[in-house]
Tab-separated table of N, CA and C in Angstrom:
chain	number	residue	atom	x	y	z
A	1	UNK	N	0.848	-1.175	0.000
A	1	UNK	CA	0.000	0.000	0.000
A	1	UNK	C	0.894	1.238	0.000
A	2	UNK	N	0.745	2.427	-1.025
A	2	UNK	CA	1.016	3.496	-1.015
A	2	UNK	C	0.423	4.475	-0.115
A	3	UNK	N	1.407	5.679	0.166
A	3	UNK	CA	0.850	6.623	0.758
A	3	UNK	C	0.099	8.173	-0.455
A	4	UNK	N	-0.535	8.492	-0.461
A	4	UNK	CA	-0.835	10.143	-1.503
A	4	UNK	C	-1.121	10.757	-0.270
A	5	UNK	N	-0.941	12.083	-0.961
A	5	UNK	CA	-1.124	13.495	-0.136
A	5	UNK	C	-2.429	13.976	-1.423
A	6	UNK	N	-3.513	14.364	-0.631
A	6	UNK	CA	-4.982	15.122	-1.562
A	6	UNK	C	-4.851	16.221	-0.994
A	7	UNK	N	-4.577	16.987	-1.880
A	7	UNK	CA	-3.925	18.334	-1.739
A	7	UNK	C	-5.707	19.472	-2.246
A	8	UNK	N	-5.996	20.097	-1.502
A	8	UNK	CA	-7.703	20.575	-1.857
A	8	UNK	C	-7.632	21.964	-2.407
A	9	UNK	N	-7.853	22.568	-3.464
A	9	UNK	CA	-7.336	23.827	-4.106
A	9	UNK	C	-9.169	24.243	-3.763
A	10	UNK	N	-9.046	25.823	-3.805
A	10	UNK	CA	-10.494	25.974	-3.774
A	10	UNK	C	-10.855	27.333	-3.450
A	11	UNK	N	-12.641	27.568	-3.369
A	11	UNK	CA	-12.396	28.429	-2.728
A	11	UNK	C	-12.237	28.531	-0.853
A	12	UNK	N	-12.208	29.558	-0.276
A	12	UNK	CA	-12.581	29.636	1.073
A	12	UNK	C	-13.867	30.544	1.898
A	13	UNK	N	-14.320	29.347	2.633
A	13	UNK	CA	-15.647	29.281	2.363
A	13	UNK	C	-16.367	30.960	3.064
A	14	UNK	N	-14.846	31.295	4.484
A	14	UNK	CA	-15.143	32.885	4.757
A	14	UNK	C	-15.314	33.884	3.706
A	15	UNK	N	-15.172	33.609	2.618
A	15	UNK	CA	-15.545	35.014	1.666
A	15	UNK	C	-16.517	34.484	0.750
A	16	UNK	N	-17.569	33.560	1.246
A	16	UNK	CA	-18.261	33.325	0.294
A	16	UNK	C	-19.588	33.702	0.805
A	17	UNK	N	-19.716	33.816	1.805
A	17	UNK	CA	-20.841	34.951	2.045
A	17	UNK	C	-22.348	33.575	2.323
A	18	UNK	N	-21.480	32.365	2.670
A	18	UNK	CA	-22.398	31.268	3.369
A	18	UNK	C	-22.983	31.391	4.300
A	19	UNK	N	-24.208	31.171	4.633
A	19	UNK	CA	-25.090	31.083	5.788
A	19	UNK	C	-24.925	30.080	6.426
A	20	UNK	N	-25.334	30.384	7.864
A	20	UNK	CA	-25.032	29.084	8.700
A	20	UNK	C	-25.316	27.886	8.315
A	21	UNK	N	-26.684	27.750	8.189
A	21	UNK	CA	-27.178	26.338	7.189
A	21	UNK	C	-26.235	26.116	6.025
A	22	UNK	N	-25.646	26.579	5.713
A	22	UNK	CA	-25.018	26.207	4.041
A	22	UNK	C	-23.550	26.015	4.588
A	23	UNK	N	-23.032	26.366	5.353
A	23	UNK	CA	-21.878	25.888	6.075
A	23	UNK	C	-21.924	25.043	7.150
A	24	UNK	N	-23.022	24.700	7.608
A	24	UNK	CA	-23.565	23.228	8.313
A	24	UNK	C	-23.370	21.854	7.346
A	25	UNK	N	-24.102	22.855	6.026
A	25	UNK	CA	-24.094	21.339	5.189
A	25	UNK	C	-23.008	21.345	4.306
A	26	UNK	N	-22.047	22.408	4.085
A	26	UNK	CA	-21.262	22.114	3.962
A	26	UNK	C	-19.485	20.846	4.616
A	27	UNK	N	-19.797	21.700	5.802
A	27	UNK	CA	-19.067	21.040	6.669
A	27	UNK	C	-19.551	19.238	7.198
A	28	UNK	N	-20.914	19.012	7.068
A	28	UNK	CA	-21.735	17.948	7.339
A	28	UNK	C	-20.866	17.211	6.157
A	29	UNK	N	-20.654	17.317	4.720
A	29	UNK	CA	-20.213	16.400	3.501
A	29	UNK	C	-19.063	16.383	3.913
A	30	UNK	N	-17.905	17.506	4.763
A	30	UNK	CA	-16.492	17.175	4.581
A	30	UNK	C	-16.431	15.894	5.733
A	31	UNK	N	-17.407	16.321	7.271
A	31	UNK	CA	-17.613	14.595	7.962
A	31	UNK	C	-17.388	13.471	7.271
A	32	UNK	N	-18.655	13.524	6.557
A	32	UNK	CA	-19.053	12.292	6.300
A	32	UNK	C	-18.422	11.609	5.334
A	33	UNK	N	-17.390	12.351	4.261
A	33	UNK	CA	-16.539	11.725	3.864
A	33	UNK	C	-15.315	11.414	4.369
A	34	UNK	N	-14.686	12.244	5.532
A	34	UNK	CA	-13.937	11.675	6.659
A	34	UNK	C	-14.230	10.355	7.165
A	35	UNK	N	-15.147	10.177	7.315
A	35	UNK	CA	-15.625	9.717	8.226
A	35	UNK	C	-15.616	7.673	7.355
A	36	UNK	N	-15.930	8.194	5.873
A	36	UNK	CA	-16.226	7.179	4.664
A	36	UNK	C	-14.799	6.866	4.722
A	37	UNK	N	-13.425	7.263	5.085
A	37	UNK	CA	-12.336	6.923	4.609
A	37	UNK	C	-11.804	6.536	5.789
A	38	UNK	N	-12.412	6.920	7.239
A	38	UNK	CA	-11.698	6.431	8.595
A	38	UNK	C	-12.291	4.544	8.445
A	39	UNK	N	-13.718	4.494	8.083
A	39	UNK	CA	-14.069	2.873	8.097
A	39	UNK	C	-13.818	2.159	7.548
A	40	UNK	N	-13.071	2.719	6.130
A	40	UNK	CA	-12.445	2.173	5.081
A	40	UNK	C	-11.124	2.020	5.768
A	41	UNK	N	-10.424	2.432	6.343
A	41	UNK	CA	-9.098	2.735	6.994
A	41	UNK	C	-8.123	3.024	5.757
A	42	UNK	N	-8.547	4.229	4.873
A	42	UNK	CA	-7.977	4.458	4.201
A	42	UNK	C	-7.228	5.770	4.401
A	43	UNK	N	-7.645	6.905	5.692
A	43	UNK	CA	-7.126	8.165	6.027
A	43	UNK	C	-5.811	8.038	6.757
A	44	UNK	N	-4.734	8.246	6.559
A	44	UNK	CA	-3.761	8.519	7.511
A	44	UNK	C	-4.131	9.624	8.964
A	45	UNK	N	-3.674	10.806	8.361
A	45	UNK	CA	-3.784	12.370	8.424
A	45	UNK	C	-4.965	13.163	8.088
A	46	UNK	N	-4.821	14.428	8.310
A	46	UNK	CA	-5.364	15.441	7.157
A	46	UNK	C	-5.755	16.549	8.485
A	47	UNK	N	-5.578	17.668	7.588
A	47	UNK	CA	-6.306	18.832	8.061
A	47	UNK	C	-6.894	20.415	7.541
A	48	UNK	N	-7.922	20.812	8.220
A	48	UNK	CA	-7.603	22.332	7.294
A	48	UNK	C	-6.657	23.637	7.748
A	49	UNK	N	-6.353	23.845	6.196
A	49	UNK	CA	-5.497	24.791	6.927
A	49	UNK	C	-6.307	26.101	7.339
A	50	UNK	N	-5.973	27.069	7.825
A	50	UNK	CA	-6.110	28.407	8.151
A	50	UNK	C	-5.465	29.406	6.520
A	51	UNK	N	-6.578	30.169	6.086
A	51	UNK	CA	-6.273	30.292	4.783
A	51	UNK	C	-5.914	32.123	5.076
A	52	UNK	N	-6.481	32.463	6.253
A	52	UNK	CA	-6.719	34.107	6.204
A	52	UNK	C	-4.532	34.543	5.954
A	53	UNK	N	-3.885	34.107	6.067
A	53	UNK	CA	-2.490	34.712	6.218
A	53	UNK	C	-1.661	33.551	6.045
A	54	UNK	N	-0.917	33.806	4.795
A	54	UNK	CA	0.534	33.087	4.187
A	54	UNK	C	1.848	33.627	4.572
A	55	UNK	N	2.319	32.661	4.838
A	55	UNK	CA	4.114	33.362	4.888
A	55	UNK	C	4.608	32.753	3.954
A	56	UNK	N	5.864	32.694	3.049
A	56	UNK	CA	6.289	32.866	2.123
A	56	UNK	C	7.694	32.838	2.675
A	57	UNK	N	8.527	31.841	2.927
A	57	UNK	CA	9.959	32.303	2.587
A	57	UNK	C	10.663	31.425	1.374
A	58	UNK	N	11.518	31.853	0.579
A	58	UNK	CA	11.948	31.653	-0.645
A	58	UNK	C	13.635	32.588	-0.810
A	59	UNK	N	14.081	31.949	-1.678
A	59	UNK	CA	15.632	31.844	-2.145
A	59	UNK	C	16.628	31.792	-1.214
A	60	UNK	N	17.839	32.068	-1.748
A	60	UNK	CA	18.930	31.681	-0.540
A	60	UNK	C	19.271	32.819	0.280
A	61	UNK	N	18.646	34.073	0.207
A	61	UNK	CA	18.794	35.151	1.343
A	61	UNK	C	17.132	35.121	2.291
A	62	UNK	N	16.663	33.982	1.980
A	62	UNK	CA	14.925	33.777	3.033
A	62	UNK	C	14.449	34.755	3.059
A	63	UNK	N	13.829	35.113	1.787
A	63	UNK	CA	13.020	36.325	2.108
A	63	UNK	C	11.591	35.653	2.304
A	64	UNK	N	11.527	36.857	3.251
A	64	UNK	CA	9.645	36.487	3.456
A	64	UNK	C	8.764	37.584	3.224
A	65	UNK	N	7.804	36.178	2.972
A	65	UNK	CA	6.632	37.797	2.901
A	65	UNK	C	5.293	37.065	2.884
A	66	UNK	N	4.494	38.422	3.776
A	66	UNK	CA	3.353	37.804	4.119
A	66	UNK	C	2.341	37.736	3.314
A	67	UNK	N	1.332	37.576	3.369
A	67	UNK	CA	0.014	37.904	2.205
A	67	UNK	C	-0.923	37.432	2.439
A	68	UNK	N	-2.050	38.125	2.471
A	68	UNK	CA	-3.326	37.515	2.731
A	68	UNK	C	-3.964	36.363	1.912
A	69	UNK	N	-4.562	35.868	2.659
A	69	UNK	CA	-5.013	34.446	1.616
A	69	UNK	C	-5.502	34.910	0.132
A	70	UNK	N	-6.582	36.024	0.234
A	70	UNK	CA	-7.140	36.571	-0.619
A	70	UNK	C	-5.906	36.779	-1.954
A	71	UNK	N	-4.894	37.107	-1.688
A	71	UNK	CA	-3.620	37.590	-2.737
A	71	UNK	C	-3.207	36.116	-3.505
A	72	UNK	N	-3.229	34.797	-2.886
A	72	UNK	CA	-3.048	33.846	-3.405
A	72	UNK	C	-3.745	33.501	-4.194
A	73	UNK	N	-2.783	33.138	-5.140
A	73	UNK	CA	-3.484	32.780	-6.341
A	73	UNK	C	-4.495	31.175	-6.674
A	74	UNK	N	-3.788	30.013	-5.807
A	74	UNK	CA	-4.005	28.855	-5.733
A	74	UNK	C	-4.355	28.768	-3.815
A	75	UNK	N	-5.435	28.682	-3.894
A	75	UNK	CA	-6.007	28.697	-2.176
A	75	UNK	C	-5.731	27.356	-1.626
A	76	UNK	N	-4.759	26.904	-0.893
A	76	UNK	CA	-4.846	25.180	-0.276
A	76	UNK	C	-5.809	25.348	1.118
A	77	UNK	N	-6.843	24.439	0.974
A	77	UNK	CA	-7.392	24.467	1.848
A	77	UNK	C	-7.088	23.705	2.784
A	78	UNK	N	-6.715	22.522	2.547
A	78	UNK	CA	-6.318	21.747	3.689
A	78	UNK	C	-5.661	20.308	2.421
A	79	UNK	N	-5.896	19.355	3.456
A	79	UNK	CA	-5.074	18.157	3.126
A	79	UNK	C	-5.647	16.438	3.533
A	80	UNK	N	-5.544	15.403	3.063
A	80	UNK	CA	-5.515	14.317	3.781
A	80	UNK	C	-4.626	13.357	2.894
A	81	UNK	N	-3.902	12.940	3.573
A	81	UNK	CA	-2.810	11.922	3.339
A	81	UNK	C	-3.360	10.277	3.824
A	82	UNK	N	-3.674	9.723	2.825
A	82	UNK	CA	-4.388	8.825	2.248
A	82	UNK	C	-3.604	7.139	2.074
A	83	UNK	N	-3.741	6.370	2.221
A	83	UNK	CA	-3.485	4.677	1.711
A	83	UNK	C	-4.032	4.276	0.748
A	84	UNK	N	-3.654	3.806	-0.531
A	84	UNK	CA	-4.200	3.926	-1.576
A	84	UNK	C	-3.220	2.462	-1.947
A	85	UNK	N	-3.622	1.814	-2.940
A	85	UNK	CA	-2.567	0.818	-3.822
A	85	UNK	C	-1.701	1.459	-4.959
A	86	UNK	N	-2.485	2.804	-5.885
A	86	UNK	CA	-2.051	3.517	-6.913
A	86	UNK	C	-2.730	4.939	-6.839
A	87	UNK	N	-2.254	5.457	-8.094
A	87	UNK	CA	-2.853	7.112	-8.105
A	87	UNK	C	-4.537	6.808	-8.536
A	88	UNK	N	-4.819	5.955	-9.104
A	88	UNK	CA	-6.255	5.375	-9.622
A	88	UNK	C	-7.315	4.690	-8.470
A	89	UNK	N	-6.466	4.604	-7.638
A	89	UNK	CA	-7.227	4.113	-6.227
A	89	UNK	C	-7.053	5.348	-6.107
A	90	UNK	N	-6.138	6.275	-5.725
A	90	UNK	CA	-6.197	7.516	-5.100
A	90	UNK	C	-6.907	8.642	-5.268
A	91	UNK	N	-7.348	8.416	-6.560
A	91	UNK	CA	-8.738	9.129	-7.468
A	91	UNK	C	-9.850	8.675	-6.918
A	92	UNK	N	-9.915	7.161	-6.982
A	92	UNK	CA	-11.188	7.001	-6.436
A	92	UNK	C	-11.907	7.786	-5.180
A	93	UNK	N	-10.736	7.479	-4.339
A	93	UNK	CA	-10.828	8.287	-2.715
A	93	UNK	C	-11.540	9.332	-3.156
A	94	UNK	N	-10.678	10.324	-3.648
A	94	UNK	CA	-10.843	11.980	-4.007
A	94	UNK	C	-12.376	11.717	-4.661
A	95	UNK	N	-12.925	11.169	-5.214
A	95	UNK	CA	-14.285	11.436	-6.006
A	95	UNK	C	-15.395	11.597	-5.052
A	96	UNK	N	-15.250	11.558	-3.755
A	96	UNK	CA	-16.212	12.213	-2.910
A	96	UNK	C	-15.455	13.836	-2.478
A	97	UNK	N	-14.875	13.892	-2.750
A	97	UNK	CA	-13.996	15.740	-2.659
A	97	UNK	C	-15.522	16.285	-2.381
A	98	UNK	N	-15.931	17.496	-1.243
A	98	UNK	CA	-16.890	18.054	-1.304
A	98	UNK	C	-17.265	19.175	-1.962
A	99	UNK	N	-16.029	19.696	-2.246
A	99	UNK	CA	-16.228	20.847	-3.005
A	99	UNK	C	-16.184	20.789	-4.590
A	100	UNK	N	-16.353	19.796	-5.146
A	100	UNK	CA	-15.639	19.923	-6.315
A	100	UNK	C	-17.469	20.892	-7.321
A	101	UNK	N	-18.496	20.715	-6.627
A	101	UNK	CA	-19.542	21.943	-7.391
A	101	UNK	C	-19.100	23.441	-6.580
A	102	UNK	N	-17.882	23.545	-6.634
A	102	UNK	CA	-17.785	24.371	-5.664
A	102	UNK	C	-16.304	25.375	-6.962
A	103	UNK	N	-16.108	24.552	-8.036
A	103	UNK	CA	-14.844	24.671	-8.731
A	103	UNK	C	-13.828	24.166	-8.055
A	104	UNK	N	-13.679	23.565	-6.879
A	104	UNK	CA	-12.553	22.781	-5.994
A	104	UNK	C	-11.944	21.841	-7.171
A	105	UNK	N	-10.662	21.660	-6.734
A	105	UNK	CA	-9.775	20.655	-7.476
A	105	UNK	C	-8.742	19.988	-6.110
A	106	UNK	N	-8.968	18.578	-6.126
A	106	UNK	CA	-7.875	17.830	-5.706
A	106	UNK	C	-6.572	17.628	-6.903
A	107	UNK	N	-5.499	17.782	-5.923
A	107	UNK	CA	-4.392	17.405	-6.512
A	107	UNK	C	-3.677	15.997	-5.645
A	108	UNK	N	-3.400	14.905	-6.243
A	108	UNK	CA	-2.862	13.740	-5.861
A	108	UNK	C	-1.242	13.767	-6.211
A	109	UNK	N	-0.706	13.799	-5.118
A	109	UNK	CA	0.475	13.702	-5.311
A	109	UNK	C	1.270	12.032	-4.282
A	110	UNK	N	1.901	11.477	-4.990
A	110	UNK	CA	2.549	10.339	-3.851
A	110	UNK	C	3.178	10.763	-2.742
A	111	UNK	N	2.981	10.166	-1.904
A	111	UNK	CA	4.323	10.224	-0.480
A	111	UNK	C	5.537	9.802	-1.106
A	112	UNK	N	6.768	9.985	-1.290
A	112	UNK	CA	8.042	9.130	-1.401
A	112	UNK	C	8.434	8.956	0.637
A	113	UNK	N	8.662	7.958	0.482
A	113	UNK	CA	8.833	6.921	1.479
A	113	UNK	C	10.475	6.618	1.190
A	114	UNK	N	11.257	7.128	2.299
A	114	UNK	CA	12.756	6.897	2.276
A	114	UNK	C	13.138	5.683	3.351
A	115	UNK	N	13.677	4.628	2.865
A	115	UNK	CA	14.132	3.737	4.119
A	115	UNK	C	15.400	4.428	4.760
Protein backbone atom coordinates (compact mmCIF):
# COMPACT_ATOMS: atom_id res chain seq x y z
CA UNK A 1 0.00 0.00 0.00
CA UNK A 2 1.02 3.50 -1.02
CA UNK A 3 0.85 6.62 0.76
CA UNK A 4 -0.84 10.14 -1.50
CA UNK A 5 -1.12 13.50 -0.14
CA UNK A 6 -4.98 15.12 -1.56
CA UNK A 7 -3.92 18.33 -1.74
CA UNK A 8 -7.70 20.57 -1.86
CA UNK A 9 -7.34 23.83 -4.11
CA UNK A 10 -10.49 25.97 -3.77
CA UNK A 11 -12.40 28.43 -2.73
CA UNK A 12 -12.58 29.64 1.07
CA UNK A 13 -15.65 29.28 2.36
CA UNK A 14 -15.14 32.88 4.76
CA UNK A 15 -15.55 35.01 1.67
CA UNK A 16 -18.26 33.33 0.29
CA UNK A 17 -20.84 34.95 2.04
CA UNK A 18 -22.40 31.27 3.37
CA UNK A 19 -25.09 31.08 5.79
CA UNK A 20 -25.03 29.08 8.70
CA UNK A 21 -27.18 26.34 7.19
CA UNK A 22 -25.02 26.21 4.04
CA UNK A 23 -21.88 25.89 6.07
CA UNK A 24 -23.56 23.23 8.31
CA UNK A 25 -24.09 21.34 5.19
CA UNK A 26 -21.26 22.11 3.96
CA UNK A 27 -19.07 21.04 6.67
CA UNK A 28 -21.73 17.95 7.34
CA UNK A 29 -20.21 16.40 3.50
CA UNK A 30 -16.49 17.17 4.58
CA UNK A 31 -17.61 14.60 7.96
CA UNK A 32 -19.05 12.29 6.30
CA UNK A 33 -16.54 11.72 3.86
CA UNK A 34 -13.94 11.68 6.66
CA UNK A 35 -15.62 9.72 8.23
CA UNK A 36 -16.23 7.18 4.66
CA UNK A 37 -12.34 6.92 4.61
CA UNK A 38 -11.70 6.43 8.59
CA UNK A 39 -14.07 2.87 8.10
CA UNK A 40 -12.45 2.17 5.08
CA UNK A 41 -9.10 2.74 6.99
CA UNK A 42 -7.98 4.46 4.20
CA UNK A 43 -7.13 8.17 6.03
CA UNK A 44 -3.76 8.52 7.51
CA UNK A 45 -3.78 12.37 8.42
CA UNK A 46 -5.36 15.44 7.16
CA UNK A 47 -6.31 18.83 8.06
CA UNK A 48 -7.60 22.33 7.29
CA UNK A 49 -5.50 24.79 6.93
CA UNK A 50 -6.11 28.41 8.15
CA UNK A 51 -6.27 30.29 4.78
CA UNK A 52 -6.72 34.11 6.20
CA UNK A 53 -2.49 34.71 6.22
CA UNK A 54 0.53 33.09 4.19
CA UNK A 55 4.11 33.36 4.89
CA UNK A 56 6.29 32.87 2.12
CA UNK A 57 9.96 32.30 2.59
CA UNK A 58 11.95 31.65 -0.65
CA UNK A 59 15.63 31.84 -2.14
CA UNK A 60 18.93 31.68 -0.54
CA UNK A 61 18.79 35.15 1.34
CA UNK A 62 14.93 33.78 3.03
CA UNK A 63 13.02 36.32 2.11
CA UNK A 64 9.64 36.49 3.46
CA UNK A 65 6.63 37.80 2.90
CA UNK A 66 3.35 37.80 4.12
CA UNK A 67 0.01 37.90 2.20
CA UNK A 68 -3.33 37.51 2.73
CA UNK A 69 -5.01 34.45 1.62
CA UNK A 70 -7.14 36.57 -0.62
CA UNK A 71 -3.62 37.59 -2.74
CA UNK A 72 -3.05 33.85 -3.40
CA UNK A 73 -3.48 32.78 -6.34
CA UNK A 74 -4.01 28.86 -5.73
CA UNK A 75 -6.01 28.70 -2.18
CA UNK A 76 -4.85 25.18 -0.28
CA UNK A 77 -7.39 24.47 1.85
CA UNK A 78 -6.32 21.75 3.69
CA UNK A 79 -5.07 18.16 3.13
CA UNK A 80 -5.52 14.32 3.78
CA UNK A 81 -2.81 11.92 3.34
CA UNK A 82 -4.39 8.83 2.25
CA UNK A 83 -3.48 4.68 1.71
CA UNK A 84 -4.20 3.93 -1.58
CA UNK A 85 -2.57 0.82 -3.82
CA UNK A 86 -2.05 3.52 -6.91
CA UNK A 87 -2.85 7.11 -8.11
CA UNK A 88 -6.26 5.38 -9.62
CA UNK A 89 -7.23 4.11 -6.23
CA UNK A 90 -6.20 7.52 -5.10
CA UNK A 91 -8.74 9.13 -7.47
CA UNK A 92 -11.19 7.00 -6.44
CA UNK A 93 -10.83 8.29 -2.72
CA UNK A 94 -10.84 11.98 -4.01
CA UNK A 95 -14.28 11.44 -6.01
CA UNK A 96 -16.21 12.21 -2.91
CA UNK A 97 -14.00 15.74 -2.66
CA UNK A 98 -16.89 18.05 -1.30
CA UNK A 99 -16.23 20.85 -3.01
CA UNK A 100 -15.64 19.92 -6.31
CA UNK A 101 -19.54 21.94 -7.39
CA UNK A 102 -17.78 24.37 -5.66
CA UNK A 103 -14.84 24.67 -8.73
CA UNK A 104 -12.55 22.78 -5.99
CA UNK A 105 -9.77 20.66 -7.48
CA UNK A 106 -7.88 17.83 -5.71
CA UNK A 107 -4.39 17.41 -6.51
CA UNK A 108 -2.86 13.74 -5.86
CA UNK A 109 0.47 13.70 -5.31
CA UNK A 110 2.55 10.34 -3.85
CA UNK A 111 4.32 10.22 -0.48
CA UNK A 112 8.04 9.13 -1.40
CA UNK A 113 8.83 6.92 1.48
CA UNK A 114 12.76 6.90 2.28
CA UNK A 115 14.13 3.74 4.12
Amino acid sequence: MKKFMLVFLGADYATMGLSPDEMQQRMGKWFAWNQKMQDAGQVETGHALDSTKVRQVSGPARTVTDRAGSEVKELIGGYYVVKAADFDAAEVIAADFPDYDLGGTVEIREVMVFN
